[in-house]
Short mmCIF file of C-alpha atoms in Angstrom, two decimals:
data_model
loop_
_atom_site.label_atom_id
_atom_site.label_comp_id
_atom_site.label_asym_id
_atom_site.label_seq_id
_atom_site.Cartn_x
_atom_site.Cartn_y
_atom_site.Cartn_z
CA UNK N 1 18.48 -118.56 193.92
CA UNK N 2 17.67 -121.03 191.33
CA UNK N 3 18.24 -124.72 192.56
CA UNK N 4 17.67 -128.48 191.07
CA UNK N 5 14.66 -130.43 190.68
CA UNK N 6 16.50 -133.79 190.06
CA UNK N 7 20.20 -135.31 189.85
CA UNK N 8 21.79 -138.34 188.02
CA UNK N 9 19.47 -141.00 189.56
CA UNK N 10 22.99 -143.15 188.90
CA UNK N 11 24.91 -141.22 192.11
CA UNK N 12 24.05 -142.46 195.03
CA UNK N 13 23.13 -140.27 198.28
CA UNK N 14 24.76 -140.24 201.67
CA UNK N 15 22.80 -140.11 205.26
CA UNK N 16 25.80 -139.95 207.81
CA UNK N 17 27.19 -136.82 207.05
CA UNK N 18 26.76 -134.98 210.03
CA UNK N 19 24.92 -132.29 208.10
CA UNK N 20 21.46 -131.80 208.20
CA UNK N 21 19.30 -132.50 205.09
CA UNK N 22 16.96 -129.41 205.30
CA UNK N 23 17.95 -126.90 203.05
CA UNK N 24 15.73 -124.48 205.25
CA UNK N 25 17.64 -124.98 208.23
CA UNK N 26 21.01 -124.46 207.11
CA UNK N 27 22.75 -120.96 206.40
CA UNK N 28 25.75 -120.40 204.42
CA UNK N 29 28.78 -122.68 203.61
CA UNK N 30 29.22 -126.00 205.47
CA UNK N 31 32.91 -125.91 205.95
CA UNK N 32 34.88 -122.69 205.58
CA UNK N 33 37.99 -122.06 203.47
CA UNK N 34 40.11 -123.44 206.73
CA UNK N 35 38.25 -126.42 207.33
CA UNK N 36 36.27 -125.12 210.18
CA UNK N 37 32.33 -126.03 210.86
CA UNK N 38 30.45 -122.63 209.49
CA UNK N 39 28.45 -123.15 212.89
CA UNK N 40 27.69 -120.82 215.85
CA UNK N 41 26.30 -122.40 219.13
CA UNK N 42 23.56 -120.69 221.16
CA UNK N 43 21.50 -121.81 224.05
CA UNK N 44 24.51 -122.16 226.72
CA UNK N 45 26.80 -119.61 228.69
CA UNK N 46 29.38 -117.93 227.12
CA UNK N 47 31.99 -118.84 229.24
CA UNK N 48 30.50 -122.62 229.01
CA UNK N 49 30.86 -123.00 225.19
CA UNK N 50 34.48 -121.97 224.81
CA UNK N 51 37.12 -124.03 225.16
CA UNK N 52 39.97 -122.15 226.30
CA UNK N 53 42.79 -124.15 226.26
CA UNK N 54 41.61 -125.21 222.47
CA UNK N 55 41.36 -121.17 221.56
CA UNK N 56 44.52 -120.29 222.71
CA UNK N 57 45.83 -123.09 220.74
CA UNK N 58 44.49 -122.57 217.82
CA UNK N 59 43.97 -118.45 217.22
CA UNK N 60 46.48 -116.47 215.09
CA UNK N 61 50.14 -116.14 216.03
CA UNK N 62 49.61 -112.23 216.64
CA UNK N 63 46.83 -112.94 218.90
CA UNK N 64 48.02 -115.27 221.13
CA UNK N 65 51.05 -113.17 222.14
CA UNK N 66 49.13 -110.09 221.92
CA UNK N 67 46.63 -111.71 225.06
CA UNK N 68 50.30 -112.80 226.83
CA UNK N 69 51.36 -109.32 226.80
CA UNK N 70 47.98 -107.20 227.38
CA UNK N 71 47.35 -110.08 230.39
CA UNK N 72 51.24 -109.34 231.78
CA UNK N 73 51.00 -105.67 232.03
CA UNK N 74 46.97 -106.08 233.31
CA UNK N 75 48.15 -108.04 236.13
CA UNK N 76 51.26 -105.44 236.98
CA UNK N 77 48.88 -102.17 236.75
CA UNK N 78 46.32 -104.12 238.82
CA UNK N 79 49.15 -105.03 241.44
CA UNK N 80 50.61 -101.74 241.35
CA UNK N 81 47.68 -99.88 241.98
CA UNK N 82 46.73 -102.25 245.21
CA UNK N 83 50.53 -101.15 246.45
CA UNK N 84 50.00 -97.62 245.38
CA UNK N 85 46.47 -97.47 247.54
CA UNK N 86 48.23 -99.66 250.28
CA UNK N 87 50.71 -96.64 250.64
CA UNK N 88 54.34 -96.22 249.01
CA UNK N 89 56.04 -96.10 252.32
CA UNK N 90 55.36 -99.64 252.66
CA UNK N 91 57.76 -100.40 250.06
CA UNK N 92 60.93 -99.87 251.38
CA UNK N 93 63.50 -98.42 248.73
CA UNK N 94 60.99 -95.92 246.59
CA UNK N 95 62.65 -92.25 246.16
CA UNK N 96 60.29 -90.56 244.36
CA UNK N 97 58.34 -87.76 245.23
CA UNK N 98 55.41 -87.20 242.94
CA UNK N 99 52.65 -89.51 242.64
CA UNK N 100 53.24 -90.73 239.13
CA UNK N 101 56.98 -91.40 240.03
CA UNK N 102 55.46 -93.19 242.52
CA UNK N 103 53.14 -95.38 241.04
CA UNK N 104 55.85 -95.96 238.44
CA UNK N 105 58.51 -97.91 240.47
CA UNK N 106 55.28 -99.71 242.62
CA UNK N 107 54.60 -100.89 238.92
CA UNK N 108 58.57 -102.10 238.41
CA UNK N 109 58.19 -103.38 242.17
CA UNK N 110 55.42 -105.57 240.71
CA UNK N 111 56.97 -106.76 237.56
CA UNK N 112 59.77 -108.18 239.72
CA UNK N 113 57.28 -109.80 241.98
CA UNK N 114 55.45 -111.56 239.13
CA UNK N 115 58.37 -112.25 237.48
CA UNK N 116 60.48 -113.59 240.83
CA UNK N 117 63.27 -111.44 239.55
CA UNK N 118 63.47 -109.58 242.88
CA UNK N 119 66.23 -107.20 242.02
CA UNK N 120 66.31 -106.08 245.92
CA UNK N 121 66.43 -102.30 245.66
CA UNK N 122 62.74 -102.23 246.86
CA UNK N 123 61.18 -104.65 249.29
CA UNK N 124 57.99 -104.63 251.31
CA UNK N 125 57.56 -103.98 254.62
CA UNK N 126 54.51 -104.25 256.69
CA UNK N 127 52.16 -107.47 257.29
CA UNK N 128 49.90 -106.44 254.57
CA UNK N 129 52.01 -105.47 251.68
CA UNK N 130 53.88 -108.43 252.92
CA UNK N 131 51.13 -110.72 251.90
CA UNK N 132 49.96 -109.18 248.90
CA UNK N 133 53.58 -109.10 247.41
CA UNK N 134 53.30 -113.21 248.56
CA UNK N 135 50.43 -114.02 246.62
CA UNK N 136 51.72 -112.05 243.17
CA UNK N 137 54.85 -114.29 243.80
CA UNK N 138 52.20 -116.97 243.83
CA UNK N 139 50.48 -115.81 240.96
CA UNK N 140 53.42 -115.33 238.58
CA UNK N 141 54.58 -118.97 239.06
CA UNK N 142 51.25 -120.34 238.12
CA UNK N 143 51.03 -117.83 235.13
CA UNK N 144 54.35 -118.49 233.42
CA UNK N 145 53.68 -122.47 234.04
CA UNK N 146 50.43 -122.04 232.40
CA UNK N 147 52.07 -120.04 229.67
CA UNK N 148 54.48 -122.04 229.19
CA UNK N 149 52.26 -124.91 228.87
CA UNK N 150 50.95 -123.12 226.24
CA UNK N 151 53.81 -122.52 224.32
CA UNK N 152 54.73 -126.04 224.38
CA UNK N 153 51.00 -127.22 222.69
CA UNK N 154 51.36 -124.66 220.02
CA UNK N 155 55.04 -125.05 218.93
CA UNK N 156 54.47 -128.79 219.64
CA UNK N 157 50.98 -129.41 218.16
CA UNK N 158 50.55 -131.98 214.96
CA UNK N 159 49.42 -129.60 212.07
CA UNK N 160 48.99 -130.37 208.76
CA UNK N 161 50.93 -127.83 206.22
CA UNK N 162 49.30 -128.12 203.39
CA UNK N 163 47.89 -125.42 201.43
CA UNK N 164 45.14 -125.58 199.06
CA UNK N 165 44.06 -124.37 195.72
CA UNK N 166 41.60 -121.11 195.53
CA UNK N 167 39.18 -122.87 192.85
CA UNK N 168 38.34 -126.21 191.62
CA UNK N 169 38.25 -126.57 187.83
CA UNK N 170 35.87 -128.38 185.29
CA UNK N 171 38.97 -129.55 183.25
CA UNK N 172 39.34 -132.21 180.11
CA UNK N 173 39.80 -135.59 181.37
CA UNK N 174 40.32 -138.79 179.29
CA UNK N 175 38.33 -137.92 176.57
CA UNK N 176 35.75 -136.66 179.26
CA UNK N 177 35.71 -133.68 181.94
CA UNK N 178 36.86 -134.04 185.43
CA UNK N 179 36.10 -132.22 188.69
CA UNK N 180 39.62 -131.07 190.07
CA UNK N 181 41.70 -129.48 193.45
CA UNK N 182 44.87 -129.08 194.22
CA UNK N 183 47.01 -129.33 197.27
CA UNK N 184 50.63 -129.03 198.17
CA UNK N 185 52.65 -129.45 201.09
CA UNK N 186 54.27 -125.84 202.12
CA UNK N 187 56.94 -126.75 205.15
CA UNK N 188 59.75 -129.02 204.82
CA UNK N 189 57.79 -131.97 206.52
CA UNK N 190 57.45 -135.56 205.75
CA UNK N 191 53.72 -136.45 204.89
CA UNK N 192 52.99 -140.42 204.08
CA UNK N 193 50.12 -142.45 203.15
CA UNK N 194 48.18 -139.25 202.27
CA UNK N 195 44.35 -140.10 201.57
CA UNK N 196 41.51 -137.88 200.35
CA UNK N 197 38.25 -138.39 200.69
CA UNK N 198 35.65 -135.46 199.06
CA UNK N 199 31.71 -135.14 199.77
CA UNK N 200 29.25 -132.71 197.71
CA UNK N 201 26.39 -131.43 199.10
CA UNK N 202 23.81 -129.90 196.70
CA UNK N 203 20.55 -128.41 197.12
CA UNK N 204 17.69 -129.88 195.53
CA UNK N 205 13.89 -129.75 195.48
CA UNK N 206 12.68 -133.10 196.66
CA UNK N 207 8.47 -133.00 197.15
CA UNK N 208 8.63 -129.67 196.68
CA UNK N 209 10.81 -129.05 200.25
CA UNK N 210 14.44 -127.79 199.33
CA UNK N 211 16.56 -130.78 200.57
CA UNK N 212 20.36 -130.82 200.77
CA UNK N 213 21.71 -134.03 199.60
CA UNK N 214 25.29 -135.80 199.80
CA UNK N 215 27.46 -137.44 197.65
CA UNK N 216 30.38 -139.00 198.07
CA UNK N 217 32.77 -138.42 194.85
CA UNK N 218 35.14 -141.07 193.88
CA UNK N 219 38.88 -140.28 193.09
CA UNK N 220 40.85 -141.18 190.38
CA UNK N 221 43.42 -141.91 193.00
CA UNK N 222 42.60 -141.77 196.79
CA UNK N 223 45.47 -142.48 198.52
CA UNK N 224 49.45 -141.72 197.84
CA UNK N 225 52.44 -143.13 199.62
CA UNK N 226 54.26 -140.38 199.90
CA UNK N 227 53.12 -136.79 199.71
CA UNK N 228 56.57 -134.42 198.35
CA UNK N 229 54.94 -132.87 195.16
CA UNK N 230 51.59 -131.61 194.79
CA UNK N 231 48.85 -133.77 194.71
CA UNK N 232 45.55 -132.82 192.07
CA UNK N 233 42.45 -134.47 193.04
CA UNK N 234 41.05 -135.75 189.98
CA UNK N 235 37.08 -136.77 190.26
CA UNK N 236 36.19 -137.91 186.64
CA UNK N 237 32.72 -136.86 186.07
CA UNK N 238 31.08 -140.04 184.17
CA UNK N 239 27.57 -141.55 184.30
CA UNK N 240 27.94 -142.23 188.19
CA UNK N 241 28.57 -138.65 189.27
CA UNK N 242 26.34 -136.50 190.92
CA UNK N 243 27.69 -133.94 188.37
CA UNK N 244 26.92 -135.99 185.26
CA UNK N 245 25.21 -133.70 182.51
CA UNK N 246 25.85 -130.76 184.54
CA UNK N 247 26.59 -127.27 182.59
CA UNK N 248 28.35 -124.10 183.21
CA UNK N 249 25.16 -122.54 183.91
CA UNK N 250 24.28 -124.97 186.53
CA UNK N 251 27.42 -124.60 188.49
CA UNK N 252 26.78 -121.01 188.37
CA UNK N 253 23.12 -120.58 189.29
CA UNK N 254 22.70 -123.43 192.04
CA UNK N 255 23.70 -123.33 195.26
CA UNK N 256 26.81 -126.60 196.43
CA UNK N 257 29.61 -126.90 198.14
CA UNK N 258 32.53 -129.38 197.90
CA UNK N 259 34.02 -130.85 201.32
CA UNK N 260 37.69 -131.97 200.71
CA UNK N 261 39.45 -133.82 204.05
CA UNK N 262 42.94 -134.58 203.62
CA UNK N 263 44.09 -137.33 206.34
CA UNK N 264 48.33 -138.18 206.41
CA UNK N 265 50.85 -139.65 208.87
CA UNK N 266 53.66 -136.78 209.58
CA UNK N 267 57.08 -138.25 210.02
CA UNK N 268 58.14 -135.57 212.38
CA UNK N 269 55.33 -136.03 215.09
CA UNK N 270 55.05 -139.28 214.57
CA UNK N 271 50.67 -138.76 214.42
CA UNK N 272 48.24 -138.10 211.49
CA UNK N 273 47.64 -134.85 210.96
CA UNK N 274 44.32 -133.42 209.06
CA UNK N 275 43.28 -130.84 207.03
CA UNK N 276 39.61 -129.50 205.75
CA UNK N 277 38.64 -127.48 203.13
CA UNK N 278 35.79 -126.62 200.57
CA UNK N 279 34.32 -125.05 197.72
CA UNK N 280 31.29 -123.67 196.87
CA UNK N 281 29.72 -123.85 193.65
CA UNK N 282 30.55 -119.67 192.85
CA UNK N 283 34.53 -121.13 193.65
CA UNK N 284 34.23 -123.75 190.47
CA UNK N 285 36.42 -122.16 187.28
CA UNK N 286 34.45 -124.09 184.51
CA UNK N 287 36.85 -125.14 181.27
CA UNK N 288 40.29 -124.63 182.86
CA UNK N 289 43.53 -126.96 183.73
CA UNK N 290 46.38 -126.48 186.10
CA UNK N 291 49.55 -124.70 184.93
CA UNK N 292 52.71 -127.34 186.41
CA UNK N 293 53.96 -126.27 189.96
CA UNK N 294 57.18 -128.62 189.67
CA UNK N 295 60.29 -128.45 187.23
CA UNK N 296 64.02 -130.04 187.74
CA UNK N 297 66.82 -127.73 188.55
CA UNK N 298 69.13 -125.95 185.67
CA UNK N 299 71.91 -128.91 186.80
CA UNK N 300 69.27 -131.64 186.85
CA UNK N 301 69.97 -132.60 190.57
CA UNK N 302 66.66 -131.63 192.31
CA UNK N 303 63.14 -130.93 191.43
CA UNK N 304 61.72 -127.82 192.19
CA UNK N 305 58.45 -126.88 193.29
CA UNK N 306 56.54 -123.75 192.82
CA UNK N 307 54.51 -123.14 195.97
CA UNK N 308 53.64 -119.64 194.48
CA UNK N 309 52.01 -121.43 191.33
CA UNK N 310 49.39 -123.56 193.39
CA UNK N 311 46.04 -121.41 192.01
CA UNK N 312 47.44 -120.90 189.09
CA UNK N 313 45.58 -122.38 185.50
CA UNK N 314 45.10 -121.29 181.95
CA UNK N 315 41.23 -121.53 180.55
CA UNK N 316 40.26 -124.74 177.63
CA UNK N 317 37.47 -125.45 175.44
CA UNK N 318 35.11 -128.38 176.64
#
């Protein structure tokens, strides 16, 4: 992988990043396409480096109800099987002969348990079956109040919808060229005082050790009252960019990666919300501009906005 022996001496570095500077030490992408650290974390128990409450807050839709359901009919078997080896006749009610009959209303006998529905067509009888039907009664309750807790942070949890653009683009600028994203807000939410803030990290050969250095890019405009339309960051490449004299060839052969962080206030939740992305070098279209996402209406009472024209652009000459 071919990589640079020397940057616009003009652009100045940055040392608080976060990241580390040694090229050698660092593999892959910073940030991924969501905004997440590209990091794995060894040297501590499983259990110990997962937050749990944090996971189940933040994994996919499908998943999360996926684990409610698999965990709600693990518990049942597992309590239907302790009746079922505790002996049948011990729940007072069952009417079935063979054993998977059996086993079959123990398993409804648990599900009302868990569930406190307690339809009273079979009860337990008996000191132990007594006790064990006690403690999934138990059980349940703190189950549904922890899934319900859960339900609550994830319908209830600041997020901020806002989608991003595929690729950045080398586009014409003023006479110039200009680095540029794109962003748009997907849900019908209220974002204000939007601000952007974007850091590239290149790697370079600095006394012959490959070193990653930072840059922080400066924006044509950083920060937007109000954020209804979408919003293209616009980084004009002139004599104080990192990416001053830079060619086609060089965004395609070196190795960099673009950091955008998006910070608003939400009007709904009252909070600021944030939300990461990035872009490596191989993700920069080089001689293209945005196609227009927004257009008034055919009566000239509304604008409309074309979420499904975010990523799209037409290529220009440089």
């Amino acid at each position: 992988m071919a990589f640079l022996k020397k940057i616009n001496s003009k652009a100045k570095s940055l040392t608080n990043t976060g990241f580390g500077t040694s090229a050698a030490s660092s593999g892959g992408r910073f940030l991924t396409k969501s905004g997440n650290a590209n990091v794995r974390k060894t040297g501590v128990a499983f259990f110990d480096s997962i937050s749990w409450y944090h996971t189940m807050l933040t994994i996919p839709r499908w998943k999360f109800f996926f684990i409610i359901i698999l965990f709600y009919f693990t518990v049942n078997c597992c309590f239907a099987t302790l009746y079922y080896l505790l002996g049948v006749e011990h729940l007072k009610g069952i009417e079935a002969t063979s054993k998977l009959d059996q086993f079959g209303q123990a398993f409804f006998f648990s599900i009302q348990t868990y569930t406190t529905v307690g339809y009273g067509h079979i009860s337990p009888s008996g000191f132990i079956t007594s006790f064990v039907a006690s403690v999934e009664a138990l059980f349940g309750l703190l189950s549904f109040a922890i899934a319900t807790g859960l339900f609550y942070g994830r319908f209830s949890q600041p997020k901020a919808h806002i989608l991003f653009s595929e690729n950045a683009l080398i586009a014409p600028y003023k006479g110039g060229t200009a680095l540029m994203m794109r962003l748009v807000p997907h849900k019908n939410t209220q974002l204000t005082d939007a601000e952007a803030k974007i850091t590239v990290a290149i790697e370079l050969e600095e006394n012959k050790v490959l070193t990653n250095k930072f840059y922080f890019l400066d924006l044509e405009m950083n920060m937007i009252n109000s954020l209804n339309l979408n919003w293209t960051l616009v980084h004009p490449i002139t004599e104080s960019s990192p990416f001053y004299g830079f060619t086609e060839k060089e965004f395609k052969s070196i190795s960099g990666e673009i950091m955008v962080l998006i910070k608003a206030f939400d009007d709904m939740y009252s909070n600021t919300v944030v939300k990461r992305t990035s872009y490596t070098f191989d993700e920069i279209v080089y001689g293209a501009k945005f196609n227009p996402m927004f257009t008034q209406s055919q009566d000239d009472t509304k604008t409309i906005l074309e979420i499904d024209k975010l990523n799209s652009y037409s290529k220009v000459e440089l």
